[in-house]
Structure formats: structure tokens, C-alpha cells
């Protein structure tokens, strides 16, 4: 194991943001969970005591005696913002002095980089190119991500959790966000940064990046495993598999959602609920497709003359 290789990757100037992203993300998730836990305990306490709920405060950390009841913009907010601006400026100055900008020579078609990686914030899209057609990974999936983020306010009918942190009152919403952002997006960025090496091959952390490494793996399509050879048969078989995933997965998610979120289920219209199920199942399909490729070397499930999934 060559851990110097891992250190070279971690210390590269364009990978420093990812090194900072991981502990900062863990810290803020813990901070949010801590505040949500305190609010959930307070909500549970007030729900069990109606007399206390009439007179008790509604915040986990109420104002203490001696605190000012009115917090003015000056000096409280502006002072904190000014100090934050100074600290961020100092960090950026030290960063720019100690680390060189990740700029290289002009592109030379006769001498290409290996591996050629996109900026860290696009590595998730580049990693998806391994599992999907280029136009699906580069156009369809990013479009679905943007549209999915846009429709959240229209499909989220849960009135609880507005203005305060909570976990018990928004388990499904928070779980969906953490799954989509951390489990999928951040993990794919991490894979593209630390694990993908020359030839975009899989190198575990500490494993030497060998540019002459060859892996003899035969990727097959799912219809080939079942002996389906005709193009029409592959298209029909893939449509049945993908459609079956959405039908069966939708039935399972529907049963769980209706059981554990009955009030939110009743608030949603048919259009809202259909959009929620579609985007949620599409999000689940991504790691399933990745596991099929990484574990079973299945390249495509649905093959047509126009697209492959």
C-alpha cells in the first residue's frame, strides 16, 4: 500500500475543498441534529403535559433573565457579519498564498491527462457517465435534479418544521434530503476524487495508481444474461424491468409512506403524490444501477435504438 499516493491526491490544490467539505458537512449535520433533538424532546414534553404547554416557552433555548428582548441589527448582527467577513478574508488570503491555483498548461491533444477529471463540483456527473449514456448522465439526470429541487415546495405539504429544527416531525423529508445529497452526490464526488485513477479505473485508497494496469472485466447487458439477443426483445424486456421497478418500488414506498405519514399522505393531491413518488424512485434507482455495474458488471438494463439505461 502506497499511502504517499493518497497524500498527493489529498494535498492537490483542487482537492482541498473536498477535504474541507467532509468535516464541515459532518459538523453541521451534527449541529442540526443536536438542535433537532432538543426541540423534539421539548415537543414531546409539552405534548404530554397540557397544563405546562399553556405557559411554557416554545423554544429549546429560551431567553434568559437579563437578556435584551429586542435584538437590533446594530451592533449585534453587523458586528458578527463584519467579524465573519474578516475571518473569511484571512482564510482566503492564507489559502491563496500557501496553495497554487490548479492551473495547467494549455490543452494539448497530443498529450492528454490520465486521469482527466472535471472540477470537483462536477465529479458527480462524471462518475454517472460510467453507469449511463452520456446524454442521460449529462443532460437528463442534471435536469431531473434541478426540476426536483424546484418542485419541493409544491409537493411538501407538511406544515411542521417551519422555522425550527426537528427530526420526528419531518423524518421522511430529512431522510430524503440526506440520502440524495450525502449518500449520492457527496459520495460520488468522493469516489471521483479519491478512488478513480488512470483510465477511470477503481483504485482503493492507498493503492498505487498504475497507468499500465489492465482489468479484464466483461460487462454484459441484463438481457444478455437471459439469452435475449434481438433488439426488439431487449427493448421490451428492459421496459418491463424498468416499469416493474417503478410499479413494485412505488407500491412498497406507498405502503410505507401511507403507514408512517398518514396526515401528509391525506394532504397531497394525486399530482403532488405522483411527482413525489417519481422523483424519489428515480433517486433510489441511481445507487441500484451503480451496484449492478460495480458488483455484477451489468452495463445496461434497458436497450433501445435511441437510449440505453
PDB file of C-alpha atoms in Angstrom:
ATOM      1  CA  UNK A   1       0.000   0.000   0.000  1.00  0.00           C
ATOM      2  CA  UNK A   2       1.422   3.362  -1.069  1.00  0.00           C
ATOM      3  CA  UNK A   3      -0.088   5.972   1.253  1.00  0.00           C
ATOM      4  CA  UNK A   4       2.051   8.677  -0.355  1.00  0.00           C
ATOM      5  CA  UNK A   5      -0.202   8.360  -3.373  1.00  0.00           C
ATOM      6  CA  UNK A   6      -3.220   9.121  -1.178  1.00  0.00           C
ATOM      7  CA  UNK A   7      -1.452  12.116   0.366  1.00  0.00           C
ATOM      8  CA  UNK A   8      -0.613  13.510  -3.075  1.00  0.00           C
ATOM      9  CA  UNK A   9      -4.256  13.260  -4.042  1.00  0.00           C
ATOM     10  CA  UNK A  10      -5.474  14.872  -0.816  1.00  0.00           C
ATOM     11  CA  UNK A  11      -2.916  17.695  -0.949  1.00  0.00           C
ATOM     12  CA  UNK A  12      -3.641  18.635  -4.553  1.00  0.00           C
ATOM     13  CA  UNK A  13      -4.862  22.274  -4.661  1.00  0.00           C
ATOM     14  CA  UNK A  14      -8.095  21.431  -6.447  1.00  0.00           C
ATOM     15  CA  UNK A  15      -8.917  18.690  -3.897  1.00  0.00           C
ATOM     16  CA  UNK A  16      -8.550  20.896  -0.824  1.00  0.00           C
ATOM     17  CA  UNK A  17     -12.230  22.000  -0.982  1.00  0.00           C
ATOM     18  CA  UNK A  18     -13.302  18.369  -0.718  1.00  0.00           C
ATOM     19  CA  UNK A  19     -11.015  17.776   2.264  1.00  0.00           C
ATOM     20  CA  UNK A  20     -12.658  20.779   3.932  1.00  0.00           C
ATOM     21  CA  UNK A  21     -16.139  19.710   2.804  1.00  0.00           C
ATOM     22  CA  UNK A  22     -16.161  16.385   4.649  1.00  0.00           C
ATOM     23  CA  UNK A  23     -15.502  17.604   8.252  1.00  0.00           C
ATOM     24  CA  UNK A  24     -17.597  20.740   7.756  1.00  0.00           C
ATOM     25  CA  UNK A  25     -20.500  18.679   6.465  1.00  0.00           C
ATOM     26  CA  UNK A  26     -20.209  16.274   9.398  1.00  0.00           C
ATOM     27  CA  UNK A  27     -20.086  19.195  11.862  1.00  0.00           C
ATOM     28  CA  UNK A  28     -23.163  20.961  10.505  1.00  0.00           C
ATOM     29  CA  UNK A  29     -25.146  17.730  10.281  1.00  0.00           C
ATOM     30  CA  UNK A  30     -24.297  17.064  13.928  1.00  0.00           C
ATOM     31  CA  UNK A  31     -25.208  20.649  14.884  1.00  0.00           C
ATOM     32  CA  UNK A  32     -28.566  20.409  13.116  1.00  0.00           C
ATOM     33  CA  UNK A  33     -29.241  17.004  14.694  1.00  0.00           C
ATOM     34  CA  UNK A  34     -28.383  18.396  18.146  1.00  0.00           C
ATOM     35  CA  UNK A  35     -30.836  21.266  17.811  1.00  0.00           C
ATOM     36  CA  UNK A  36     -33.492  18.994  16.295  1.00  0.00           C
ATOM     37  CA  UNK A  37     -33.065  16.547  19.179  1.00  0.00           C
ATOM     38  CA  UNK A  38     -33.529  19.314  21.749  1.00  0.00           C
ATOM     39  CA  UNK A  39     -36.668  20.572  20.006  1.00  0.00           C
ATOM     40  CA  UNK A  40     -38.105  17.054  19.733  1.00  0.00           C
ATOM     41  CA  UNK A  41     -37.616  16.489  23.463  1.00  0.00           C
ATOM     42  CA  UNK A  42     -39.356  19.789  24.201  1.00  0.00           C
ATOM     43  CA  UNK A  43     -42.255  18.945  21.856  1.00  0.00           C
ATOM     44  CA  UNK A  44     -42.623  15.530  23.485  1.00  0.00           C
ATOM     45  CA  UNK A  45     -42.618  17.097  26.930  1.00  0.00           C
ATOM     46  CA  UNK A  46     -45.275  19.690  26.055  1.00  0.00           C
ATOM     47  CA  UNK A  47     -47.481  17.149  24.279  1.00  0.00           C
ATOM     48  CA  UNK A  48     -47.550  15.030  27.437  1.00  0.00           C
ATOM     49  CA  UNK A  49     -48.480  17.903  29.746  1.00  0.00           C
ATOM     50  CA  UNK A  50     -51.326  20.140  28.569  1.00  0.00           C
ATOM     51  CA  UNK A  51     -51.075  22.456  31.584  1.00  0.00           C
ATOM     52  CA  UNK A  52     -47.372  23.030  31.025  1.00  0.00           C
ATOM     53  CA  UNK A  53     -47.924  23.634  27.322  1.00  0.00           C
ATOM     54  CA  UNK A  54     -50.157  26.644  28.078  1.00  0.00           C
ATOM     55  CA  UNK A  55     -47.472  28.526  29.980  1.00  0.00           C
ATOM     56  CA  UNK A  56     -44.156  27.045  28.831  1.00  0.00           C
ATOM     57  CA  UNK A  57     -41.912  28.608  26.225  1.00  0.00           C
ATOM     58  CA  UNK A  58     -41.814  27.204  22.712  1.00  0.00           C
ATOM     59  CA  UNK A  59     -38.039  27.171  22.276  1.00  0.00           C
ATOM     60  CA  UNK A  60     -35.455  24.703  23.491  1.00  0.00           C
ATOM     61  CA  UNK A  61     -33.151  27.581  24.463  1.00  0.00           C
ATOM     62  CA  UNK A  62     -35.384  30.446  25.679  1.00  0.00           C
ATOM     63  CA  UNK A  63     -34.267  33.929  26.586  1.00  0.00           C
ATOM     64  CA  UNK A  64     -32.645  34.094  29.977  1.00  0.00           C
ATOM     65  CA  UNK A  65     -33.203  36.844  32.580  1.00  0.00           C
ATOM     66  CA  UNK A  66     -31.042  39.851  31.802  1.00  0.00           C
ATOM     67  CA  UNK A  67     -31.046  39.337  28.032  1.00  0.00           C
ATOM     68  CA  UNK A  68     -32.413  42.076  25.826  1.00  0.00           C
ATOM     69  CA  UNK A  69     -35.817  41.210  24.430  1.00  0.00           C
ATOM     70  CA  UNK A  70     -35.128  43.166  21.247  1.00  0.00           C
ATOM     71  CA  UNK A  71     -32.021  42.339  19.231  1.00  0.00           C
ATOM     72  CA  UNK A  72     -31.138  45.226  16.903  1.00  0.00           C
ATOM     73  CA  UNK A  73     -29.230  44.982  13.645  1.00  0.00           C
ATOM     74  CA  UNK A  74     -26.562  47.228  15.092  1.00  0.00           C
ATOM     75  CA  UNK A  75     -24.414  46.242  16.851  1.00  0.00           C
ATOM     76  CA  UNK A  76     -25.449  42.598  17.188  1.00  0.00           C
ATOM     77  CA  UNK A  77     -25.895  41.425  13.567  1.00  0.00           C
ATOM     78  CA  UNK A  78     -23.483  43.770  11.793  1.00  0.00           C
ATOM     79  CA  UNK A  79     -20.736  43.109  14.307  1.00  0.00           C
ATOM     80  CA  UNK A  80     -20.949  39.356  13.748  1.00  0.00           C
ATOM     81  CA  UNK A  81     -21.119  39.789   9.967  1.00  0.00           C
ATOM     82  CA  UNK A  82     -18.094  42.110   9.995  1.00  0.00           C
ATOM     83  CA  UNK A  83     -16.044  39.648  12.041  1.00  0.00           C
ATOM     84  CA  UNK A  84     -17.133  36.780   9.762  1.00  0.00           C
ATOM     85  CA  UNK A  85     -16.074  38.782   6.688  1.00  0.00           C
ATOM     86  CA  UNK A  86     -12.643  39.457   8.216  1.00  0.00           C
ATOM     87  CA  UNK A  87     -12.137  35.782   9.132  1.00  0.00           C
ATOM     88  CA  UNK A  88     -13.176  34.563   5.666  1.00  0.00           C
ATOM     89  CA  UNK A  89     -10.879  37.132   4.028  1.00  0.00           C
ATOM     90  CA  UNK A  90      -7.923  35.968   6.129  1.00  0.00           C
ATOM     91  CA  UNK A  91      -8.650  32.324   5.271  1.00  0.00           C
ATOM     92  CA  UNK A  92      -8.797  33.099   1.556  1.00  0.00           C
ATOM     93  CA  UNK A  93      -5.562  35.096   1.713  1.00  0.00           C
ATOM     94  CA  UNK A  94      -3.703  32.286   3.507  1.00  0.00           C
ATOM     95  CA  UNK A  95      -5.231  29.768   1.100  1.00  0.00           C
ATOM     96  CA  UNK A  96      -4.143  31.733  -1.984  1.00  0.00           C
ATOM     97  CA  UNK A  97      -0.614  32.279  -0.650  1.00  0.00           C
ATOM     98  CA  UNK A  98       0.081  28.722   0.506  1.00  0.00           C
ATOM     99  CA  UNK A  99      -1.618  26.821  -2.353  1.00  0.00           C
ATOM    100  CA  UNK A 100      -1.031  27.382  -6.019  1.00  0.00           C
ATOM    101  CA  UNK A 101      -4.052  27.730  -8.261  1.00  0.00           C
ATOM    102  CA  UNK A 102      -4.791  24.427 -10.061  1.00  0.00           C
ATOM    103  CA  UNK A 103      -3.945  25.912 -13.455  1.00  0.00           C
ATOM    104  CA  UNK A 104      -2.048  23.905 -16.035  1.00  0.00           C
ATOM    105  CA  UNK A 105      -0.595  24.383 -19.491  1.00  0.00           C
ATOM    106  CA  UNK A 106      -2.932  24.911 -22.477  1.00  0.00           C
ATOM    107  CA  UNK A 107      -4.720  21.823 -23.691  1.00  0.00           C
ATOM    108  CA  UNK A 108      -2.600  19.642 -25.933  1.00  0.00           C
ATOM    109  CA  UNK A 109      -4.478  16.991 -27.948  1.00  0.00           C
ATOM    110  CA  UNK A 110      -1.238  15.051 -28.327  1.00  0.00           C
ATOM    111  CA  UNK A 111      -0.728  14.797 -24.573  1.00  0.00           C
ATOM    112  CA  UNK A 112      -3.909  14.260 -22.589  1.00  0.00           C
ATOM    113  CA  UNK A 113      -4.141  13.887 -18.847  1.00  0.00           C
ATOM    114  CA  UNK A 114      -4.757  10.483 -17.337  1.00  0.00           C
ATOM    115  CA  UNK A 115      -6.990  10.588 -15.444  1.00  0.00           C
ATOM    116  CA  UNK A 116      -8.742  13.623 -16.897  1.00  0.00           C
ATOM    117  CA  UNK A 117     -11.079  14.843 -14.187  1.00  0.00           C
ATOM    118  CA  UNK A 118     -13.660  17.594 -14.123  1.00  0.00           C
ATOM    119  CA  UNK A 119     -13.679  20.190 -11.311  1.00  0.00           C
ATOM    120  CA  UNK A 120     -14.673  18.651  -8.000  1.00  0.00           C
ATOM    121  CA  UNK A 121     -18.212  20.030  -8.125  1.00  0.00           C
ATOM    122  CA  UNK A 122     -18.795  18.226 -11.470  1.00  0.00           C
ATOM    123  CA  UNK A 123     -17.205  14.922 -10.471  1.00  0.00           C
ATOM    124  CA  UNK A 124     -20.608  13.507  -9.558  1.00  0.00           C
ATOM    125  CA  UNK A 125     -21.771  13.990 -13.139  1.00  0.00           C
ATOM    126  CA  UNK A 126     -18.551  12.489 -14.479  1.00  0.00           C
ATOM    127  CA  UNK A 127     -18.993   9.459 -12.241  1.00  0.00           C
ATOM    128  CA  UNK A 128     -22.525   8.968 -13.573  1.00  0.00           C
ATOM    129  CA  UNK A 129     -21.087   8.664 -17.084  1.00  0.00           C
ATOM    130  CA  UNK A 130     -19.813   5.221 -16.056  1.00  0.00           C
ATOM    131  CA  UNK A 131     -23.331   3.933 -15.488  1.00  0.00           C
ATOM    132  CA  UNK A 132     -25.483   5.777 -18.061  1.00  0.00           C
ATOM    133  CA  UNK A 133     -25.394   7.032 -21.616  1.00  0.00           C
ATOM    134  CA  UNK A 134     -23.648  10.424 -21.901  1.00  0.00           C
ATOM    135  CA  UNK A 135     -26.813  12.355 -22.698  1.00  0.00           C
ATOM    136  CA  UNK A 136     -28.652  10.732 -19.780  1.00  0.00           C
ATOM    137  CA  UNK A 137     -25.836  11.368 -17.287  1.00  0.00           C
ATOM    138  CA  UNK A 138     -25.008  14.823 -18.655  1.00  0.00           C
ATOM    139  CA  UNK A 139     -28.447  16.169 -19.593  1.00  0.00           C
ATOM    140  CA  UNK A 140     -31.388  14.135 -18.307  1.00  0.00           C
ATOM    141  CA  UNK A 141     -30.153  13.452 -14.769  1.00  0.00           C
ATOM    142  CA  UNK A 142     -28.985  17.045 -14.049  1.00  0.00           C
ATOM    143  CA  UNK A 143     -32.294  18.317 -15.444  1.00  0.00           C
ATOM    144  CA  UNK A 144     -34.222  15.980 -13.147  1.00  0.00           C
ATOM    145  CA  UNK A 145     -32.129  17.183 -10.200  1.00  0.00           C
ATOM    146  CA  UNK A 146     -32.927  20.823 -10.955  1.00  0.00           C
ATOM    147  CA  UNK A 147     -36.618  20.161 -11.567  1.00  0.00           C
ATOM    148  CA  UNK A 148     -36.800  18.003  -8.445  1.00  0.00           C
ATOM    149  CA  UNK A 149     -35.384  20.809  -6.319  1.00  0.00           C
ATOM    150  CA  UNK A 150     -37.842  23.251  -7.888  1.00  0.00           C
ATOM    151  CA  UNK A 151     -40.921  21.126  -7.134  1.00  0.00           C
ATOM    152  CA  UNK A 152     -40.053  20.502  -3.476  1.00  0.00           C
ATOM    153  CA  UNK A 153     -42.089  23.494  -2.196  1.00  0.00           C
ATOM    154  CA  UNK A 154     -45.097  22.312  -4.209  1.00  0.00           C
ATOM    155  CA  UNK A 155     -45.082  18.665  -3.095  1.00  0.00           C
ATOM    156  CA  UNK A 156     -44.069  19.262   0.537  1.00  0.00           C
ATOM    157  CA  UNK A 157     -47.411  19.628   2.331  1.00  0.00           C
ATOM    158  CA  UNK A 158     -46.046  19.058   5.832  1.00  0.00           C
ATOM    159  CA  UNK A 159     -46.651  22.312   7.768  1.00  0.00           C
ATOM    160  CA  UNK A 160     -44.436  21.237  10.672  1.00  0.00           C
ATOM    161  CA  UNK A 161     -40.777  22.083  10.992  1.00  0.00           C
ATOM    162  CA  UNK A 162     -41.034  25.603   9.552  1.00  0.00           C
ATOM    163  CA  UNK A 163     -38.635  27.912  11.371  1.00  0.00           C
ATOM    164  CA  UNK A 164     -37.196  25.333  13.746  1.00  0.00           C
ATOM    165  CA  UNK A 165     -35.136  22.153  13.617  1.00  0.00           C
ATOM    166  CA  UNK A 166     -36.923  18.857  14.118  1.00  0.00           C
ATOM    167  CA  UNK A 167     -36.448  15.226  13.200  1.00  0.00           C
ATOM    168  CA  UNK A 168     -39.559  13.425  14.424  1.00  0.00           C
ATOM    169  CA  UNK A 169     -41.928  15.757  12.589  1.00  0.00           C
ATOM    170  CA  UNK A 170     -40.068  15.598   9.252  1.00  0.00           C
ATOM    171  CA  UNK A 171     -38.436  12.163   9.124  1.00  0.00           C
ATOM    172  CA  UNK A 172     -39.300  11.427   5.504  1.00  0.00           C
ATOM    173  CA  UNK A 173     -38.305  14.852   4.175  1.00  0.00           C
ATOM    174  CA  UNK A 174     -34.981  14.960   6.047  1.00  0.00           C
ATOM    175  CA  UNK A 175     -34.160  11.340   5.192  1.00  0.00           C
ATOM    176  CA  UNK A 176     -34.811  12.005   1.511  1.00  0.00           C
ATOM    177  CA  UNK A 177     -32.556  15.059   1.519  1.00  0.00           C
ATOM    178  CA  UNK A 178     -29.725  13.305   3.362  1.00  0.00           C
ATOM    179  CA  UNK A 179     -29.965  10.327   1.014  1.00  0.00           C
ATOM    180  CA  UNK A 180     -29.901  12.455  -2.120  1.00  0.00           C
ATOM    181  CA  UNK A 181     -27.223  14.915  -1.032  1.00  0.00           C
ATOM    182  CA  UNK A 182     -24.852  12.931   1.178  1.00  0.00           C
ATOM    183  CA  UNK A 183     -25.315   9.294   0.177  1.00  0.00           C
ATOM    184  CA  UNK A 184     -25.486  10.022  -3.557  1.00  0.00           C
ATOM    185  CA  UNK A 185     -23.974  13.377  -4.513  1.00  0.00           C
ATOM    186  CA  UNK A 186     -21.188  13.742  -1.921  1.00  0.00           C
ATOM    187  CA  UNK A 187     -20.271  10.060  -2.165  1.00  0.00           C
ATOM    188  CA  UNK A 188     -19.935  10.258  -5.961  1.00  0.00           C
ATOM    189  CA  UNK A 189     -17.698  13.321  -5.619  1.00  0.00           C
ATOM    190  CA  UNK A 190     -15.575  11.417  -3.089  1.00  0.00           C
ATOM    191  CA  UNK A 191     -15.358   8.389  -5.404  1.00  0.00           C
ATOM    192  CA  UNK A 192     -14.362  10.526  -8.357  1.00  0.00           C
ATOM    193  CA  UNK A 193     -11.683  12.307  -6.328  1.00  0.00           C
ATOM    194  CA  UNK A 194     -10.003   9.609  -4.265  1.00  0.00           C
ATOM    195  CA  UNK A 195     -10.878   6.301  -5.929  1.00  0.00           C
ATOM    196  CA  UNK A 196     -10.982   6.892  -9.686  1.00  0.00           C
ATOM    197  CA  UNK A 197      -7.467   6.709 -11.119  1.00  0.00           C
ATOM    198  CA  UNK A 198      -5.835   6.319 -14.561  1.00  0.00           C
ATOM    199  CA  UNK A 199      -8.276   5.130 -17.186  1.00  0.00           C
ATOM    200  CA  UNK A 200     -11.022   5.999 -14.688  1.00  0.00           C
ATOM    201  CA  UNK A 201     -10.362   2.639 -13.055  1.00  0.00           C
ATOM    202  CA  UNK A 202     -11.203   1.823  -9.464  1.00  0.00           C
ATOM    203  CA  UNK A 203      -8.243   2.221  -7.064  1.00  0.00           C
ATOM    204  CA  UNK A 204      -8.819   1.824  -3.343  1.00  0.00           C
ATOM    205  CA  UNK A 205      -7.270   4.498  -1.056  1.00  0.00           C
ATOM    206  CA  UNK A 206      -3.574   3.756  -0.609  1.00  0.00           C
ATOM    207  CA  UNK A 207      -3.392   1.652  -3.762  1.00  0.00           C
ATOM    208  CA  UNK A 208      -0.748   2.826  -6.252  1.00  0.00           C
ATOM    209  CA  UNK A 209      -2.064   4.397  -9.430  1.00  0.00           C
ATOM    210  CA  UNK A 210      -0.617   2.154 -12.126  1.00  0.00           C
ATOM    211  CA  UNK A 211      -1.009   3.714 -15.590  1.00  0.00           C
ATOM    212  CA  UNK A 212      -0.292   0.339 -17.212  1.00  0.00           C
ATOM    213  CA  UNK A 213      -2.915  -1.506 -15.235  1.00  0.00           C
ATOM    214  CA  UNK A 214      -5.359  -3.601 -17.244  1.00  0.00           C
ATOM    215  CA  UNK A 215      -8.564  -5.080 -15.872  1.00  0.00           C
ATOM    216  CA  UNK A 216     -10.189  -7.872 -17.817  1.00  0.00           C
ATOM    217  CA  UNK A 217     -13.838  -7.474 -16.900  1.00  0.00           C
ATOM    218  CA  UNK A 218     -16.644  -8.405 -19.237  1.00  0.00           C
ATOM    219  CA  UNK A 219     -19.590  -6.043 -18.931  1.00  0.00           C
ATOM    220  CA  UNK A 220     -22.862  -7.525 -20.047  1.00  0.00           C
ATOM    221  CA  UNK A 221     -26.327  -6.146 -20.545  1.00  0.00           C
ATOM    222  CA  UNK A 222     -29.114  -7.562 -18.442  1.00  0.00           C
ATOM    223  CA  UNK A 223     -30.998  -9.040 -21.460  1.00  0.00           C
ATOM    224  CA  UNK A 224     -27.848 -10.942 -22.467  1.00  0.00           C
ATOM    225  CA  UNK A 225     -27.881 -12.805 -19.157  1.00  0.00           C
ATOM    226  CA  UNK A 226     -31.352 -14.138 -20.020  1.00  0.00           C
ATOM    227  CA  UNK A 227     -30.341 -15.060 -23.568  1.00  0.00           C
ATOM    228  CA  UNK A 228     -32.272 -12.268 -25.285  1.00  0.00           C
ATOM    229  CA  UNK A 229     -30.449 -11.306 -28.485  1.00  0.00           C
ATOM    230  CA  UNK A 230     -32.935  -9.423 -30.692  1.00  0.00           C
ATOM    231  CA  UNK A 231     -33.120  -5.644 -30.434  1.00  0.00           C
ATOM    232  CA  UNK A 232     -36.906  -5.745 -30.117  1.00  0.00           C
ATOM    233  CA  UNK A 233     -36.712  -8.322 -27.353  1.00  0.00           C
ATOM    234  CA  UNK A 234     -34.114  -6.283 -25.472  1.00  0.00           C
ATOM    235  CA  UNK A 235     -36.285  -3.178 -25.690  1.00  0.00           C
ATOM    236  CA  UNK A 236     -39.402  -4.978 -24.459  1.00  0.00           C
ATOM    237  CA  UNK A 237     -37.518  -6.799 -21.699  1.00  0.00           C
ATOM    238  CA  UNK A 238     -35.868  -3.585 -20.482  1.00  0.00           C
ATOM    239  CA  UNK A 239     -39.176  -1.730 -20.490  1.00  0.00           C
ATOM    240  CA  UNK A 240     -40.721  -4.487 -18.367  1.00  0.00           C
ATOM    241  CA  UNK A 241     -37.816  -4.425 -15.893  1.00  0.00           C
ATOM    242  CA  UNK A 242     -37.772  -0.626 -15.543  1.00  0.00           C
ATOM    243  CA  UNK A 243     -41.557  -0.431 -15.403  1.00  0.00           C
ATOM    244  CA  UNK A 244     -41.641  -3.238 -12.862  1.00  0.00           C
ATOM    245  CA  UNK A 245     -39.147  -1.378 -10.704  1.00  0.00           C
ATOM    246  CA  UNK A 246     -41.350   1.721 -10.618  1.00  0.00           C
ATOM    247  CA  UNK A 247     -44.512  -0.303 -10.035  1.00  0.00           C
ATOM    248  CA  UNK A 248     -43.107  -2.591  -7.338  1.00  0.00           C
ATOM    249  CA  UNK A 249     -40.951   0.122  -5.777  1.00  0.00           C
ATOM    250  CA  UNK A 250     -43.858   2.556  -5.874  1.00  0.00           C
ATOM    251  CA  UNK A 251     -46.088   0.016  -4.135  1.00  0.00           C
ATOM    252  CA  UNK A 252     -43.519  -0.531  -1.354  1.00  0.00           C
ATOM    253  CA  UNK A 253     -42.792   3.172  -0.856  1.00  0.00           C
ATOM    254  CA  UNK A 254     -46.512   3.955  -1.000  1.00  0.00           C
ATOM    255  CA  UNK A 255     -47.273   1.403   1.706  1.00  0.00           C
ATOM    256  CA  UNK A 256     -44.520   2.718   3.964  1.00  0.00           C
ATOM    257  CA  UNK A 257     -45.370   6.374   3.350  1.00  0.00           C
ATOM    258  CA  UNK A 258     -49.079   5.848   3.942  1.00  0.00           C
ATOM    259  CA  UNK A 259     -48.396   3.960   7.159  1.00  0.00           C
ATOM    260  CA  UNK A 260     -45.820   6.283   8.720  1.00  0.00           C
ATOM    261  CA  UNK A 261     -47.043   9.617   7.247  1.00  0.00           C
ATOM    262  CA  UNK A 262     -50.836   9.306   7.123  1.00  0.00           C
ATOM    263  CA  UNK A 263     -51.531  13.019   7.627  1.00  0.00           C
ATOM    264  CA  UNK A 264     -49.103  14.129   4.922  1.00  0.00           C
ATOM    265  CA  UNK A 265     -50.488  11.460   2.595  1.00  0.00           C
ATOM    266  CA  UNK A 266     -54.010  12.828   3.004  1.00  0.00           C
ATOM    267  CA  UNK A 267     -52.866  16.386   2.357  1.00  0.00           C
ATOM    268  CA  UNK A 268     -51.300  15.592  -1.012  1.00  0.00           C
ATOM    269  CA  UNK A 269     -53.185  15.682  -4.278  1.00  0.00           C
ATOM    270  CA  UNK A 270     -52.758  12.940  -6.888  1.00  0.00           C
ATOM    271  CA  UNK A 271     -50.377  15.140  -8.906  1.00  0.00           C
ATOM    272  CA  UNK A 272     -48.261  16.021  -5.868  1.00  0.00           C
ATOM    273  CA  UNK A 273     -48.062  12.412  -4.752  1.00  0.00           C
ATOM    274  CA  UNK A 274     -47.218  11.126  -8.234  1.00  0.00           C
ATOM    275  CA  UNK A 275     -44.380  13.646  -8.588  1.00  0.00           C
ATOM    276  CA  UNK A 276     -43.043  12.730  -5.155  1.00  0.00           C
ATOM    277  CA  UNK A 277     -43.028   9.012  -5.977  1.00  0.00           C
ATOM    278  CA  UNK A 278     -41.408   9.537  -9.383  1.00  0.00           C
ATOM    279  CA  UNK A 279     -38.513  11.646  -8.128  1.00  0.00           C
ATOM    280  CA  UNK A 280     -37.983   9.504  -5.036  1.00  0.00           C
ATOM    281  CA  UNK A 281     -37.887   6.242  -7.009  1.00  0.00           C
ATOM    282  CA  UNK A 282     -35.598   7.813  -9.625  1.00  0.00           C
ATOM    283  CA  UNK A 283     -33.236   8.808  -6.832  1.00  0.00           C
ATOM    284  CA  UNK A 284     -33.259   5.242  -5.462  1.00  0.00           C
ATOM    285  CA  UNK A 285     -32.628   3.826  -8.952  1.00  0.00           C
ATOM    286  CA  UNK A 286     -29.228   5.565  -9.190  1.00  0.00           C
ATOM    287  CA  UNK A 287     -27.410   3.558  -6.475  1.00  0.00           C
ATOM    288  CA  UNK A 288     -29.125   0.368  -7.680  1.00  0.00           C
ATOM    289  CA  UNK A 289     -27.728   0.961 -11.172  1.00  0.00           C
ATOM    290  CA  UNK A 290     -24.288   1.683  -9.701  1.00  0.00           C
ATOM    291  CA  UNK A 291     -24.294  -1.541  -7.681  1.00  0.00           C
ATOM    292  CA  UNK A 292     -25.369  -3.573 -10.719  1.00  0.00           C
ATOM    293  CA  UNK A 293     -22.353  -2.231 -12.610  1.00  0.00           C
ATOM    294  CA  UNK A 294     -19.794  -2.470  -9.803  1.00  0.00           C
ATOM    295  CA  UNK A 295     -20.808  -5.827  -8.346  1.00  0.00           C
ATOM    296  CA  UNK A 296     -22.305  -7.758 -11.264  1.00  0.00           C
ATOM    297  CA  UNK A 297     -20.757  -5.954 -14.276  1.00  0.00           C
ATOM    298  CA  UNK A 298     -24.173  -5.233 -15.773  1.00  0.00           C
ATOM    299  CA  UNK A 299     -23.808  -2.285 -18.108  1.00  0.00           C
ATOM    300  CA  UNK A 300     -27.355  -1.575 -19.278  1.00  0.00           C
ATOM    301  CA  UNK A 301     -30.781  -2.777 -18.231  1.00  0.00           C
ATOM    302  CA  UNK A 302     -32.917  -1.215 -20.946  1.00  0.00           C
ATOM    303  CA  UNK A 303     -31.532  -1.080 -24.503  1.00  0.00           C
ATOM    304  CA  UNK A 304     -33.231   0.802 -27.330  1.00  0.00           C
ATOM    305  CA  UNK A 305     -32.066   2.384 -30.619  1.00  0.00           C
ATOM    306  CA  UNK A 306     -32.428   5.836 -29.010  1.00  0.00           C
ATOM    307  CA  UNK A 307     -31.154   5.450 -25.446  1.00  0.00           C
ATOM    308  CA  UNK A 308     -29.714   2.927 -23.024  1.00  0.00           C
ATOM    309  CA  UNK A 309     -30.416   2.794 -19.308  1.00  0.00           C
TER     310      UNK A 309
END
